Amino acid sequence: MASDTPRDEFTCGVCNKSFTARSLDEHLQSRHLGTECHFPGSNFKLSEENDVQMTEALMRANDEAAGGQSQIGDKHLCFWPDCKGGKQPHDYGSHRALKRHLQTKQRKLCERGPKILDAWSQVNHHIVVRDARLDCLGVLLQHPREQVGISCKLMFNFVQEANDALDAAIRHVRSLTPGQDTNDGWDQFFQQYQDTQQIFSRWASNLDFNPGPDHLSWHTFRKHHTHLSGLLRNLEHPTTTNPHPQPATQPAPDNQSFIDPRLM
């Protein structure tokens, strides 16, 4: 006997269609794939969201990465770099399973876009705070040390506090942007960043903010921090270009069970 209890329905925040919990989960894993193909090396872009065309682009990019050999016998191979913990290629038992896998990868990267923007916003905020405190330290250092020594040490602690917050924000945004095209830039940044932080701490702690025999001074570190901020800006652009999935402009079919066979 059929139950009269209505099924719980949930609404997709992008297309406003209603689904059961399980159907919504499947829907969000493989639909609303955005307007920019995130398969590494692909330059495919759309002016508006079209899941069919994006899925075709994903499959095409995967086949190109495989040198035209994405299917061997009954195995359908994924050549997405660093997928499955670097196990490349790994295989699926059907063309449909590989397609769903690539759709899910694409969708996750689309969802990550707003998080990346927010993470960079936090980085830029902490840069402003750190630089403001560093400038305050610079003003204090213009006075005789016997008059402002305690204030200098207090402000240095504030600078380090801001540096710690900035460091956490930078490492968070790094965790969200693992693309190979920015790995070299991140490596260069972190090497210079860590060296500068260590030298800055030693200069302030051991020399009581006075220029040492190597002529390190507040101006040295202000210049270094400006350079590091420039490196971050160079990293921000390629990791935030068109990160948002765009909602489709065409109305969805009234029949909720309809699925375009090209997406299957």
Short mmCIF file of C-alpha atoms in Angstrom, two decimals:
data_model
loop_
_atom_site.label_atom_id
_atom_site.label_comp_id
_atom_site.label_asym_id
_atom_site.label_seq_id
_atom_site.Cartn_x
_atom_site.Cartn_y
_atom_site.Cartn_z
CA MET A 1 0.00 0.00 0.00
CA ALA A 2 1.42 3.35 -1.01
CA SER A 3 2.36 5.70 1.79
CA ASP A 4 0.51 9.00 2.07
CA THR A 5 3.50 10.61 3.76
CA PRO A 6 5.04 13.18 1.42
CA ARG A 7 8.72 12.87 0.66
CA ASP A 8 10.99 15.53 2.07
CA GLU A 9 12.09 17.78 -0.75
CA PHE A 10 15.12 20.04 -0.95
CA THR A 11 15.73 22.92 -3.31
CA CYS A 12 18.84 23.42 -5.41
CA GLY A 13 20.21 26.88 -4.64
CA VAL A 14 21.25 27.40 -8.27
CA CYS A 15 18.28 26.29 -10.40
CA ASN A 16 15.58 26.27 -7.66
CA LYS A 17 14.37 22.80 -8.64
CA SER A 18 13.21 20.44 -5.90
CA PHE A 19 14.71 17.02 -5.20
CA THR A 20 14.78 14.32 -2.59
CA ALA A 21 17.90 14.42 -0.45
CA ARG A 22 19.58 11.67 -2.45
CA SER A 23 18.63 13.15 -5.82
CA LEU A 24 19.84 16.59 -4.78
CA ASP A 25 23.18 15.14 -3.75
CA GLU A 26 23.56 13.47 -7.16
CA HIS A 27 22.38 16.64 -8.89
CA LEU A 28 24.93 18.84 -7.12
CA GLN A 29 27.77 16.45 -7.89
CA SER A 30 27.30 16.50 -11.65
CA ARG A 31 25.29 19.57 -12.65
CA HIS A 32 25.95 23.32 -12.69
CA LEU A 33 29.43 22.74 -14.01
CA GLY A 34 30.28 26.39 -14.49
CA THR A 35 31.54 28.24 -17.53
CA GLU A 36 35.27 27.43 -17.40
CA CYS A 37 36.70 23.94 -17.80
CA HIS A 38 38.98 23.18 -14.84
CA PHE A 39 40.69 20.18 -16.41
CA PRO A 40 44.39 21.17 -16.21
CA GLY A 41 45.57 22.52 -19.54
CA SER A 42 42.11 23.14 -20.96
CA ASN A 43 41.22 26.63 -22.19
CA PHE A 44 37.56 25.85 -22.85
CA LYS A 45 35.15 28.57 -21.71
CA LEU A 46 31.45 29.28 -22.18
CA SER A 47 29.59 32.57 -22.15
CA GLU A 48 26.84 30.92 -20.10
CA GLU A 49 26.52 27.63 -18.28
CA ASN A 50 25.81 24.57 -20.43
CA ASP A 51 26.39 21.23 -18.71
CA VAL A 52 26.29 19.23 -21.94
CA GLN A 53 29.01 21.27 -23.63
CA MET A 54 31.10 21.36 -20.45
CA THR A 55 30.88 17.59 -20.07
CA GLU A 56 31.96 17.14 -23.69
CA ALA A 57 34.89 19.50 -23.04
CA LEU A 58 35.92 17.51 -19.95
CA MET A 59 35.85 14.23 -21.85
CA ARG A 60 37.76 15.79 -24.75
CA ALA A 61 40.41 17.26 -22.44
CA ASN A 62 40.82 13.91 -20.71
CA ASP A 63 41.23 12.13 -24.05
CA GLU A 64 43.80 14.70 -25.19
CA ALA A 65 45.73 14.22 -21.95
CA ALA A 66 45.68 10.49 -22.63
CA GLY A 67 47.02 10.98 -26.15
CA GLY A 68 43.78 9.61 -27.57
CA GLN A 69 44.05 6.46 -25.42
CA SER A 70 41.50 7.16 -22.68
CA GLN A 71 39.83 3.79 -23.34
CA ILE A 72 41.74 0.54 -23.40
CA GLY A 73 39.54 -2.49 -23.83
CA ASP A 74 36.71 -2.18 -21.34
CA LYS A 75 38.65 0.23 -19.13
CA HIS A 76 37.92 3.95 -19.27
CA LEU A 77 40.89 5.90 -17.93
CA CYS A 78 41.06 9.20 -16.04
CA PHE A 79 44.15 11.28 -16.83
CA TRP A 80 43.34 14.24 -14.55
CA PRO A 81 46.74 15.17 -13.03
CA ASP A 82 47.13 14.36 -9.32
CA CYS A 83 43.71 12.71 -9.19
CA LYS A 84 43.20 9.96 -6.63
CA GLY A 85 46.34 10.88 -4.73
CA GLY A 86 48.53 10.94 -7.84
CA LYS A 87 47.48 7.49 -9.05
CA GLN A 88 47.46 8.15 -12.78
CA PRO A 89 45.82 6.92 -14.78
CA HIS A 90 43.07 5.13 -12.87
CA ASP A 91 40.22 3.35 -14.58
CA TYR A 92 36.44 3.04 -14.52
CA GLY A 93 34.27 0.24 -15.76
CA SER A 94 32.15 2.30 -18.12
CA HIS A 95 32.12 5.46 -20.20
CA ARG A 96 29.29 6.76 -18.00
CA ALA A 97 31.27 6.20 -14.79
CA LEU A 98 34.28 8.10 -16.13
CA LYS A 99 31.99 10.93 -17.27
CA ARG A 100 30.38 11.18 -13.84
CA HIS A 101 33.82 11.20 -12.21
CA LEU A 102 35.01 14.11 -14.38
CA GLN A 103 31.75 15.98 -13.77
CA THR A 104 32.24 15.60 -10.01
CA LYS A 105 35.83 16.86 -10.23
CA GLN A 106 34.66 19.88 -12.22
CA ARG A 107 31.79 20.60 -9.85
CA LYS A 108 34.02 20.53 -6.77
CA LEU A 109 36.34 23.06 -8.34
CA CYS A 110 33.36 25.29 -9.21
CA GLU A 111 32.21 25.17 -5.58
CA ARG A 112 35.69 26.04 -4.41
CA GLY A 113 35.69 29.31 -6.37
CA PRO A 114 33.82 31.45 -3.78
CA LYS A 115 35.94 29.93 -1.00
CA ILE A 116 39.09 30.95 -2.86
CA LEU A 117 37.84 34.51 -3.26
CA ASP A 118 37.02 34.73 0.43
CA ALA A 119 40.39 33.25 1.37
CA TRP A 120 42.25 35.81 -0.74
CA SER A 121 40.14 38.55 0.82
CA GLN A 122 41.36 37.43 4.22
CA VAL A 123 44.98 37.41 3.01
CA ASN A 124 44.67 40.96 1.68
CA HIS A 125 43.03 42.11 4.92
CA HIS A 126 45.86 40.71 7.03
CA ILE A 127 48.46 42.28 4.72
CA VAL A 128 46.90 45.69 5.34
CA VAL A 129 46.89 45.12 9.12
CA ARG A 130 50.48 43.83 9.16
CA ASP A 131 51.77 46.72 7.02
CA ALA A 132 49.98 49.30 9.17
CA ARG A 133 51.63 47.90 12.30
CA LEU A 134 54.97 47.66 10.55
CA ASP A 135 54.69 51.33 9.58
CA CYS A 136 53.90 52.22 13.20
CA LEU A 137 57.06 50.41 14.23
CA GLY A 138 58.95 52.45 11.65
CA VAL A 139 57.66 55.69 13.16
CA LEU A 140 58.74 54.64 16.65
CA LEU A 141 62.20 53.73 15.42
CA GLN A 142 62.78 57.33 14.35
CA HIS A 143 63.00 58.32 18.05
CA PRO A 144 65.89 57.61 20.46
CA ARG A 145 65.72 54.00 21.57
CA GLU A 146 65.95 54.86 25.27
CA GLN A 147 62.69 56.79 24.93
CA VAL A 148 60.66 54.28 22.93
CA GLY A 149 62.36 50.93 23.57
CA ILE A 150 59.39 49.41 25.40
CA SER A 151 56.94 50.76 22.84
CA CYS A 152 59.06 49.29 20.03
CA LYS A 153 58.99 45.86 21.58
CA LEU A 154 55.25 46.09 22.14
CA MET A 155 54.65 47.14 18.54
CA PHE A 156 56.98 44.39 17.33
CA ASN A 157 54.78 41.89 19.17
CA PHE A 158 51.76 43.38 17.39
CA VAL A 159 53.56 42.99 14.05
CA GLN A 160 54.34 39.36 14.83
CA GLU A 161 50.74 38.78 15.86
CA ALA A 162 49.62 40.17 12.50
CA ASN A 163 52.24 38.05 10.75
CA ASP A 164 50.90 34.92 12.42
CA ALA A 165 47.36 35.72 11.27
CA LEU A 166 48.64 36.43 7.75
CA ASP A 167 50.63 33.20 7.73
CA ALA A 168 47.51 31.18 8.59
CA ALA A 169 45.51 32.98 5.88
CA ILE A 170 48.22 32.39 3.27
CA ARG A 171 48.49 28.68 4.08
CA HIS A 172 44.70 28.36 3.91
CA VAL A 173 44.52 29.90 0.44
CA ARG A 174 47.43 27.67 -0.63
CA SER A 175 45.46 24.60 0.44
CA LEU A 176 42.61 25.72 -1.84
CA THR A 177 44.81 26.31 -4.90
CA PRO A 178 46.78 23.13 -5.62
CA GLY A 179 46.98 23.70 -9.39
CA GLN A 180 50.29 22.71 -10.96
CA ASP A 181 50.44 25.97 -12.92
CA THR A 182 51.02 27.91 -9.67
CA ASN A 183 53.22 25.42 -7.78
CA ASP A 184 56.49 27.11 -8.81
CA GLY A 185 55.14 30.51 -7.80
CA TRP A 186 54.11 29.24 -4.38
CA ASP A 187 57.49 27.55 -3.86
CA GLN A 188 59.28 30.79 -4.71
CA PHE A 189 57.04 32.79 -2.40
CA PHE A 190 57.35 30.50 0.62
CA GLN A 191 61.13 30.28 0.35
CA GLN A 192 61.52 34.07 0.38
CA TYR A 193 58.69 34.53 2.90
CA GLN A 194 60.16 32.17 5.49
CA ASP A 195 63.66 33.60 5.09
CA THR A 196 62.36 37.14 5.61
CA GLN A 197 60.32 36.18 8.68
CA GLN A 198 63.26 34.47 10.36
CA ILE A 199 65.69 37.32 9.70
CA PHE A 200 63.14 39.92 10.81
CA SER A 201 62.60 38.14 14.11
CA ARG A 202 66.34 37.83 14.78
CA TRP A 203 66.95 41.47 13.89
CA ALA A 204 64.28 42.74 16.29
CA SER A 205 65.14 40.35 19.13
CA ASN A 206 68.93 40.30 19.05
CA LEU A 207 69.87 43.77 17.87
CA ASP A 208 67.21 45.74 19.72
CA PHE A 209 65.98 47.14 16.36
CA ASN A 210 69.38 48.67 15.54
CA PRO A 211 71.02 48.11 12.15
CA GLY A 212 73.49 45.26 12.51
CA PRO A 213 76.82 44.70 10.77
CA ASP A 214 74.89 43.51 7.68
CA HIS A 215 73.03 46.87 7.64
CA LEU A 216 69.60 45.34 8.14
CA SER A 217 67.05 47.94 9.14
CA TRP A 218 63.32 48.58 9.25
CA HIS A 219 63.53 49.86 5.64
CA THR A 220 65.02 46.53 4.56
CA PHE A 221 62.04 44.59 5.84
CA ARG A 222 59.48 47.10 4.57
CA LYS A 223 60.96 46.60 1.11
CA HIS A 224 60.97 42.81 1.52
CA HIS A 225 57.34 42.74 2.64
CA THR A 226 56.30 44.91 -0.30
CA HIS A 227 58.07 42.47 -2.64
CA LEU A 228 56.35 39.49 -1.01
CA SER A 229 52.96 41.19 -1.32
CA GLY A 230 53.66 41.57 -5.03
CA LEU A 231 54.38 37.85 -5.33
CA LEU A 232 51.04 37.13 -3.66
CA ARG A 233 49.23 39.38 -6.12
CA ASN A 234 50.84 37.45 -8.97
CA LEU A 235 49.50 34.23 -7.44
CA GLU A 236 46.05 35.65 -6.74
CA HIS A 237 45.17 36.43 -10.36
CA PRO A 238 45.48 32.92 -11.90
CA THR A 239 43.69 31.32 -8.94
CA THR A 240 40.67 33.64 -8.97
CA THR A 241 39.99 34.05 -12.69
CA ASN A 242 36.31 33.30 -13.27
CA PRO A 243 35.92 31.07 -10.17
CA HIS A 244 32.13 31.32 -9.94
CA PRO A 245 29.75 28.79 -11.50
CA GLN A 246 27.13 30.76 -13.37
CA PRO A 247 23.46 29.72 -13.22
CA ALA A 248 21.96 28.61 -16.49
CA THR A 249 19.93 31.26 -18.24
CA GLN A 250 17.59 28.79 -19.94
CA PRO A 251 14.66 27.52 -17.85
CA ALA A 252 14.90 23.89 -16.77
CA PRO A 253 12.34 21.40 -18.14
CA ASP A 254 9.20 21.02 -16.05
CA ASN A 255 9.70 17.26 -15.84
CA GLN A 256 12.18 16.82 -13.02
CA SER A 257 13.08 13.30 -14.12
CA PHE A 258 14.35 14.48 -17.51
CA ILE A 259 18.10 14.03 -17.95
CA ASP A 260 19.87 14.88 -21.18
CA PRO A 261 21.35 11.56 -22.43
CA ARG A 262 24.57 13.34 -23.38
CA LEU A 263 25.20 13.92 -19.67
CA MET A 264 24.87 10.22 -18.86
#
